[in-house]
CSV table of C-alpha atoms in Angstrom, one decimal:
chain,number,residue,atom,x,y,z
A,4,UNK,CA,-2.4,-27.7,18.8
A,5,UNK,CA,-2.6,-24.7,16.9
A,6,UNK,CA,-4.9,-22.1,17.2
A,7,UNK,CA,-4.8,-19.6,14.2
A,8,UNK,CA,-1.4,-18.4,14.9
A,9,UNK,CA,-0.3,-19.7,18.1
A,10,UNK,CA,1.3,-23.2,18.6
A,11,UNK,CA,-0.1,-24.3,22.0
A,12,UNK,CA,1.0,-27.8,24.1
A,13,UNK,CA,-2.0,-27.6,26.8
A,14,UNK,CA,-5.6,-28.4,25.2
A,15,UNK,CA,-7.1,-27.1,28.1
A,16,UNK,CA,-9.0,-23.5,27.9
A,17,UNK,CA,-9.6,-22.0,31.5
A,18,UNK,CA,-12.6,-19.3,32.5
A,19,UNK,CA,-11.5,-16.9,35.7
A,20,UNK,CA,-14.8,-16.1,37.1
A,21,UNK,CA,-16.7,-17.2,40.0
A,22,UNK,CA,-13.6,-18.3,42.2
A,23,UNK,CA,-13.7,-17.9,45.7
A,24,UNK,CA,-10.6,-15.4,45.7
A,25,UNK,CA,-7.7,-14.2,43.4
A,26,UNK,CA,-5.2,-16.6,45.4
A,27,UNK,CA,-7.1,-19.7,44.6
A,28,UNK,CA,-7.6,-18.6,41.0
A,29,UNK,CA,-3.8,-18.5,40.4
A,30,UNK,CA,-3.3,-21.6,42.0
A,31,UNK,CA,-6.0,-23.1,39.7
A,32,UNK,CA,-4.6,-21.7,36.3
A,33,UNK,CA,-1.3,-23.6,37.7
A,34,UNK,CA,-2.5,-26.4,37.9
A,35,UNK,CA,-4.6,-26.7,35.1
A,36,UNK,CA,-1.2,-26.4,32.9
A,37,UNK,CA,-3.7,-24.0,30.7
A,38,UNK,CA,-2.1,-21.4,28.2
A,39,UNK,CA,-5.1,-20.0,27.2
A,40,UNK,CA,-7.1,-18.5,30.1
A,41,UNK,CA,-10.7,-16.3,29.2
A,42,UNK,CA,-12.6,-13.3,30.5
A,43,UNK,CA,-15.4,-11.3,30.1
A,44,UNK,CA,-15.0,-7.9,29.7
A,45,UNK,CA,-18.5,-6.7,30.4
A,46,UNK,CA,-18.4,-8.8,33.8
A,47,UNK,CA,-15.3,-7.4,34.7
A,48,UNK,CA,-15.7,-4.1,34.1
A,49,UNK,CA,-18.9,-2.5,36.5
A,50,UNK,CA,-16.9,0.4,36.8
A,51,UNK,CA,-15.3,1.2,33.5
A,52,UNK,CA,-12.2,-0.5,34.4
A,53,UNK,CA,-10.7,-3.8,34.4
A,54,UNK,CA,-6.8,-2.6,34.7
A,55,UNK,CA,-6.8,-4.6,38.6
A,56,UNK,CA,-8.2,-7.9,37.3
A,57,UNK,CA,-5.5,-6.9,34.0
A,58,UNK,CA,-2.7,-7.5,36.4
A,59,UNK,CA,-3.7,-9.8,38.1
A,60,UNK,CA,-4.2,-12.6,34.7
A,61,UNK,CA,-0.7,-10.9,33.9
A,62,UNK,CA,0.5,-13.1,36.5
A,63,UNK,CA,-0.9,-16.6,35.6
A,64,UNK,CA,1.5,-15.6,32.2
A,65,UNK,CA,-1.3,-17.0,29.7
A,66,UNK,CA,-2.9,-16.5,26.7
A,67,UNK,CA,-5.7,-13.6,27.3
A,68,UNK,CA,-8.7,-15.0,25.1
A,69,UNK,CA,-11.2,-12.2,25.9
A,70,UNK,CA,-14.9,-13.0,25.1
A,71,UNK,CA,-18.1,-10.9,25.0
A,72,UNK,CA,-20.6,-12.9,27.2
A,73,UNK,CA,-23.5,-10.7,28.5
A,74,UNK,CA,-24.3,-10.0,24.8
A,75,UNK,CA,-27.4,-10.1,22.9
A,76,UNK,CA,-26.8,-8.4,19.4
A,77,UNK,CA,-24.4,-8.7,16.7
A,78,UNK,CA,-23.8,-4.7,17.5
A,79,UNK,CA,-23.2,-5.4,21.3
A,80,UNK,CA,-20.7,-8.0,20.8
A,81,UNK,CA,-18.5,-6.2,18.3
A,82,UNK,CA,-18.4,-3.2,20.3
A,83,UNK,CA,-17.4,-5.2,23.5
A,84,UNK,CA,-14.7,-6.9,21.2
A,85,UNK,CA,-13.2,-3.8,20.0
A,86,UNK,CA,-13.2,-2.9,23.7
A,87,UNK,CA,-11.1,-5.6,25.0
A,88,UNK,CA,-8.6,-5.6,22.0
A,89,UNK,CA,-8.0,-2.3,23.2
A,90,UNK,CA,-7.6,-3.0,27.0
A,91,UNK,CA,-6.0,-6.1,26.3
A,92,UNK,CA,-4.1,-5.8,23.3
A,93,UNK,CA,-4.8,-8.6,21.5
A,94,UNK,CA,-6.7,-9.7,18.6
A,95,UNK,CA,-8.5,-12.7,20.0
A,96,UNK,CA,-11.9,-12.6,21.1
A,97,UNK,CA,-14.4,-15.7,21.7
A,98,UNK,CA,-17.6,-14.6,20.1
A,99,UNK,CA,-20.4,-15.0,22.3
A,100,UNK,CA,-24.1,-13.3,21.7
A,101,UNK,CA,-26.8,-15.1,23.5
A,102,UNK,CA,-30.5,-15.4,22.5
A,103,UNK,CA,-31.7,-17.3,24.9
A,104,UNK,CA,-31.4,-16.2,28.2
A,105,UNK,CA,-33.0,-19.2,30.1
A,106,UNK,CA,-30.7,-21.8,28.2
A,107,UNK,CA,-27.7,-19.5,27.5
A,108,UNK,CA,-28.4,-20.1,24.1
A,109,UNK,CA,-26.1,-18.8,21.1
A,110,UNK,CA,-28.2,-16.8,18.8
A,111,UNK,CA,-26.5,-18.5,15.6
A,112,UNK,CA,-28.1,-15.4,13.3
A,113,UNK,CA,-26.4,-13.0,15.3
A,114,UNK,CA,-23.3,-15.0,15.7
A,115,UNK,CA,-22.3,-15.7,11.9
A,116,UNK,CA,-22.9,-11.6,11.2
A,117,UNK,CA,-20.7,-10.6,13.9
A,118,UNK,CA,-18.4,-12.9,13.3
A,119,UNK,CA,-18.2,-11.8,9.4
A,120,UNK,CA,-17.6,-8.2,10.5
A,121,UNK,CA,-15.4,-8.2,13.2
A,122,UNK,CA,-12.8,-11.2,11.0
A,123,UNK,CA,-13.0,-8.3,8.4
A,124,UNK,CA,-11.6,-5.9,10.7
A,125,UNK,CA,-8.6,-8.4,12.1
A,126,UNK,CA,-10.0,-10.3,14.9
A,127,UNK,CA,-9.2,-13.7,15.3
A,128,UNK,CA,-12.6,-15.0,16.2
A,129,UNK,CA,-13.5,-18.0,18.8
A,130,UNK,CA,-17.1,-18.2,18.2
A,131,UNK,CA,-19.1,-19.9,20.8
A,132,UNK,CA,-21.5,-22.2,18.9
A,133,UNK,CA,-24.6,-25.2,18.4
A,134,UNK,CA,-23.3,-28.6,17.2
A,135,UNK,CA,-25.6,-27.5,13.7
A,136,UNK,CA,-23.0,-28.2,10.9
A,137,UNK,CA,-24.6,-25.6,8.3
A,138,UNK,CA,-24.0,-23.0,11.4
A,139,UNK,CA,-20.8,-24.4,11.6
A,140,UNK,CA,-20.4,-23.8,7.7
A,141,UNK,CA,-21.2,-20.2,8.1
A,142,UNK,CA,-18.8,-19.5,10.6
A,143,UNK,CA,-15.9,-20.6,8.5
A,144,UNK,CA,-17.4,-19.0,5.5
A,145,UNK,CA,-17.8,-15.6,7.6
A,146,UNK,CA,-13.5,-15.9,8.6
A,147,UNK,CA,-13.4,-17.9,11.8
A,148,UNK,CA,-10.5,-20.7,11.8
A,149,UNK,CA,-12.1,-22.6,14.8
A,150,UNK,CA,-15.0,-23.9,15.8
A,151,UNK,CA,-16.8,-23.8,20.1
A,152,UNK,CA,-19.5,-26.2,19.7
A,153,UNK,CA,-20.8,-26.3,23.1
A,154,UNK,CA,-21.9,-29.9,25.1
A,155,UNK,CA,-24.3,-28.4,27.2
A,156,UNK,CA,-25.9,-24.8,28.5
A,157,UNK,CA,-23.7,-23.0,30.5
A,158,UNK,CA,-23.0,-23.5,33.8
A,159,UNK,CA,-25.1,-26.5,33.7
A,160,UNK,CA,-22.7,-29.2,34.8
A,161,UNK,CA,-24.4,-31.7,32.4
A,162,UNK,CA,-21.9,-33.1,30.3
A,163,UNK,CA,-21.9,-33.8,26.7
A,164,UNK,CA,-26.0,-33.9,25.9
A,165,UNK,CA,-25.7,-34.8,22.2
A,166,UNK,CA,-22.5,-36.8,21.5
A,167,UNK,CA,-23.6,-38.3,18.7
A,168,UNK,CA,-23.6,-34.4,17.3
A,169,UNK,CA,-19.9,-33.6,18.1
A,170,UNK,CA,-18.6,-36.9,16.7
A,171,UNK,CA,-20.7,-35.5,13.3
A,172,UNK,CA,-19.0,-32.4,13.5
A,173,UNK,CA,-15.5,-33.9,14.2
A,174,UNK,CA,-16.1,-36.2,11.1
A,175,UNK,CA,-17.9,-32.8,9.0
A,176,UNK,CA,-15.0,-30.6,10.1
A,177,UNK,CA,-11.9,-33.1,9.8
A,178,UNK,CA,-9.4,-30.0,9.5
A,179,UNK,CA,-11.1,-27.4,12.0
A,180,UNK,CA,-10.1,-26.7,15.3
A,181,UNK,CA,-12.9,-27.7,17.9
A,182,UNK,CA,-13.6,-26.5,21.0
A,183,UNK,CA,-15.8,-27.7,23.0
A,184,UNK,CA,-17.0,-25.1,25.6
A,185,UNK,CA,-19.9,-25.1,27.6
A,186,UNK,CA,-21.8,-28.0,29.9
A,187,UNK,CA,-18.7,-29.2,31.1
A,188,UNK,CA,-18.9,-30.3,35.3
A,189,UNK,CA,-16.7,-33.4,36.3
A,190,UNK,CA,-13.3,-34.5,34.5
A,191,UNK,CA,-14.8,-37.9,33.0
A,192,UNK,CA,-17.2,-35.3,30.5
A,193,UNK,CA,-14.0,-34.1,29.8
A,194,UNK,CA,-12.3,-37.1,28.5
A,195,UNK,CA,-15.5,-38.3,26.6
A,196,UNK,CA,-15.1,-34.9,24.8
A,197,UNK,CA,-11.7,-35.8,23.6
A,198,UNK,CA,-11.6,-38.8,22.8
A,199,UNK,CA,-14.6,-37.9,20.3
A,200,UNK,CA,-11.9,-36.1,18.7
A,201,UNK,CA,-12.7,-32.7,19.9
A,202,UNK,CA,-9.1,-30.3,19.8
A,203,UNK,CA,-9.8,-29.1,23.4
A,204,UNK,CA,-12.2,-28.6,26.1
A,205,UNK,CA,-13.2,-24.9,27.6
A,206,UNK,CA,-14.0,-24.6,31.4
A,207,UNK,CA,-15.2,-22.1,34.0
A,208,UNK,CA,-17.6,-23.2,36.1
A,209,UNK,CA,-16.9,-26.9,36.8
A,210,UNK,CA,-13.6,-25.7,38.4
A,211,UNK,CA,-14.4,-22.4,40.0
A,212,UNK,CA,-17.4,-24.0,42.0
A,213,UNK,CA,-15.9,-27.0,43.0
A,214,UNK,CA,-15.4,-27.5,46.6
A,215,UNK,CA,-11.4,-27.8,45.8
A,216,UNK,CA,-10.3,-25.5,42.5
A,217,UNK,CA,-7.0,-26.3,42.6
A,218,UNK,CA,-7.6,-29.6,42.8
A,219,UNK,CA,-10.3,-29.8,40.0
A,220,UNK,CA,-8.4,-27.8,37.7
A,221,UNK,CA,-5.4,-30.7,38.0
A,222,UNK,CA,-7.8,-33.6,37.5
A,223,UNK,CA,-9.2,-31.6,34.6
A,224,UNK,CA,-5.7,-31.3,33.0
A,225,UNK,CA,-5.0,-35.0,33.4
A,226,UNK,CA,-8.4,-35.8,31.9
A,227,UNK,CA,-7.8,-33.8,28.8
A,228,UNK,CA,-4.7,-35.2,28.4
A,229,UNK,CA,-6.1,-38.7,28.8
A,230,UNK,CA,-9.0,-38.4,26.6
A,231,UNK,CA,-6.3,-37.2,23.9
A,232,UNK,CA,-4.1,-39.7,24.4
A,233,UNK,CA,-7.1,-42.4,24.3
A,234,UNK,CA,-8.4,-40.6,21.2
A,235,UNK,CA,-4.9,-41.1,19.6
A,236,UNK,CA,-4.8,-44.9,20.9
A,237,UNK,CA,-7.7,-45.5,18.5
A,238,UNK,CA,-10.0,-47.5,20.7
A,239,UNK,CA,-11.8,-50.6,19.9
A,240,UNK,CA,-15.4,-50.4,18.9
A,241,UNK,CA,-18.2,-51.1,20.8
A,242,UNK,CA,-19.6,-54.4,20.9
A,243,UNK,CA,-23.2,-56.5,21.3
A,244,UNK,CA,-21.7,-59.6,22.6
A,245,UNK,CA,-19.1,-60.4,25.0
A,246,UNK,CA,-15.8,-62.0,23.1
A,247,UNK,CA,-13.0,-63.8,25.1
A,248,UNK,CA,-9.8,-62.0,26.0
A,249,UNK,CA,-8.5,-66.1,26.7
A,250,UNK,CA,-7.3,-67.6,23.3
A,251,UNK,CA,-9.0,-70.8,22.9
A,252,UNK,CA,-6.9,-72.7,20.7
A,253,UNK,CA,-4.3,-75.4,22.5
A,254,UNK,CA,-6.9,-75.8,25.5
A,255,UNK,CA,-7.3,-79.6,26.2
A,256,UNK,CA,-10.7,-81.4,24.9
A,257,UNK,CA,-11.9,-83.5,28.2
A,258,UNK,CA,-14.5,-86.1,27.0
């Protein structure tokens, strides 16, 4: 998988908050296999600095995808992402500016004119999205390369709500990166998400509140892996009627 310009082997994006302790969050990005490991800067930083919980992702030796949850305007969200390029010297940040608080909602108006400002100024942009394809259509318009269309609210634990939608925006998209991130809880929501098609899958909570992390993030690797290989295998279609798996021709005729 590529991901603008970084070639990637693990289709598995991690979230560090809410774990129990920093031990059992380095154990968990282990055993995920994850390259790509995210955090918010405006949750991190209460007291103007980060530079501890820096260090301490240093270790787990991934990918730093900062993103700018907490956000409710176009104008909060670049400023946050200027922030983190800064502290964390990188140019990727996964767009998020909510306008919905209850739902976690994106606020897709916001979204597309942060997203055209802060591609302008270099940023390689992960915008966390609706399954609408014209929204989708704006964000590649405004200079994103990649697509988070998310299966459920955040945090919610409810799996993919609208699958129909995602397999529309695999087939819309065909050459787009997508993401899904968001709604996420158990590893068979995982798989379903990939073999749709989807590129990868995004995770926080569903591992970080599980009564076993370590152990979660494992079965959440295997199940991305799975549902890529399955998506690969090209499955058989559904059917309305039950067909059987015994060839009938050669059996004896008893009259």
């Amino acid at each position: 998988m590529k991901l603008y310009d970084t070639d990637l082997t693990s289709r598995l994006l991690l979230g560090t908050a809410q774990y129990p302790s920093p031990s059992v969050l380095l154990d968990a990005i282990k055993a995920s296999a994850t390259q790509v490991i995210t955090v918010s800067l405006r949750r991190e930083m209460p007291q103007g600095s980060a530079g501890g919980f820096y260090r301490l992702l240093q270790e787990a030796n991934c990918h730093i995808l900062p993103n700018t949850a907490g956000c409710h305007s176009a104008s909060e969200a670049i400023t946050t992402a200027k922030m983190a390029r800064d502290l964390f010297e990188t140019d990727w940040i996964k767009l998020e500016v909510i306008g919905q608080s209850d739902m976690l909602a994106p606020d897709v108006f916001e979204l597309v004119e942060a997203a055209k400002i802060l591609a302008k100024d270099g940023f390689k942009v992960f915008p966390y999205t609706t399954d609408d394809l014209s929204v989708g259509e704006r964000l590649l318009d405004a200079g994103c390369d990649v697509l988070m269309p998310w299966g459920a609210p955040i945090g919610s634990g409810q799996g993919l709500r609208n699958p129909d939608r995602l397999r529309a925006m695999r087939a819309h998209f065909p050459n787009t990166p997508l993401i899904v991130d968001a709604g996420i809880g158990r590893p068979s929501d995982a798989i379903q998400a990939m073999e749709l098609g989807m590129d990868a899958v995004l995770l926080n909570t569903a591992v970080a509140k599980a009564g076993n992390p370590v152990e979660m993030a494992r079965a959440m690797s295997m199940a991305v892996r799975a549902g890529r290989m399955g998506y690969l295998a090209d499955p058989m279609e559904r059917r309305d009627m039950a067909v059987p798996s015994t060839p009938v021709f050669g059996l004896a005729e008893l009259s």
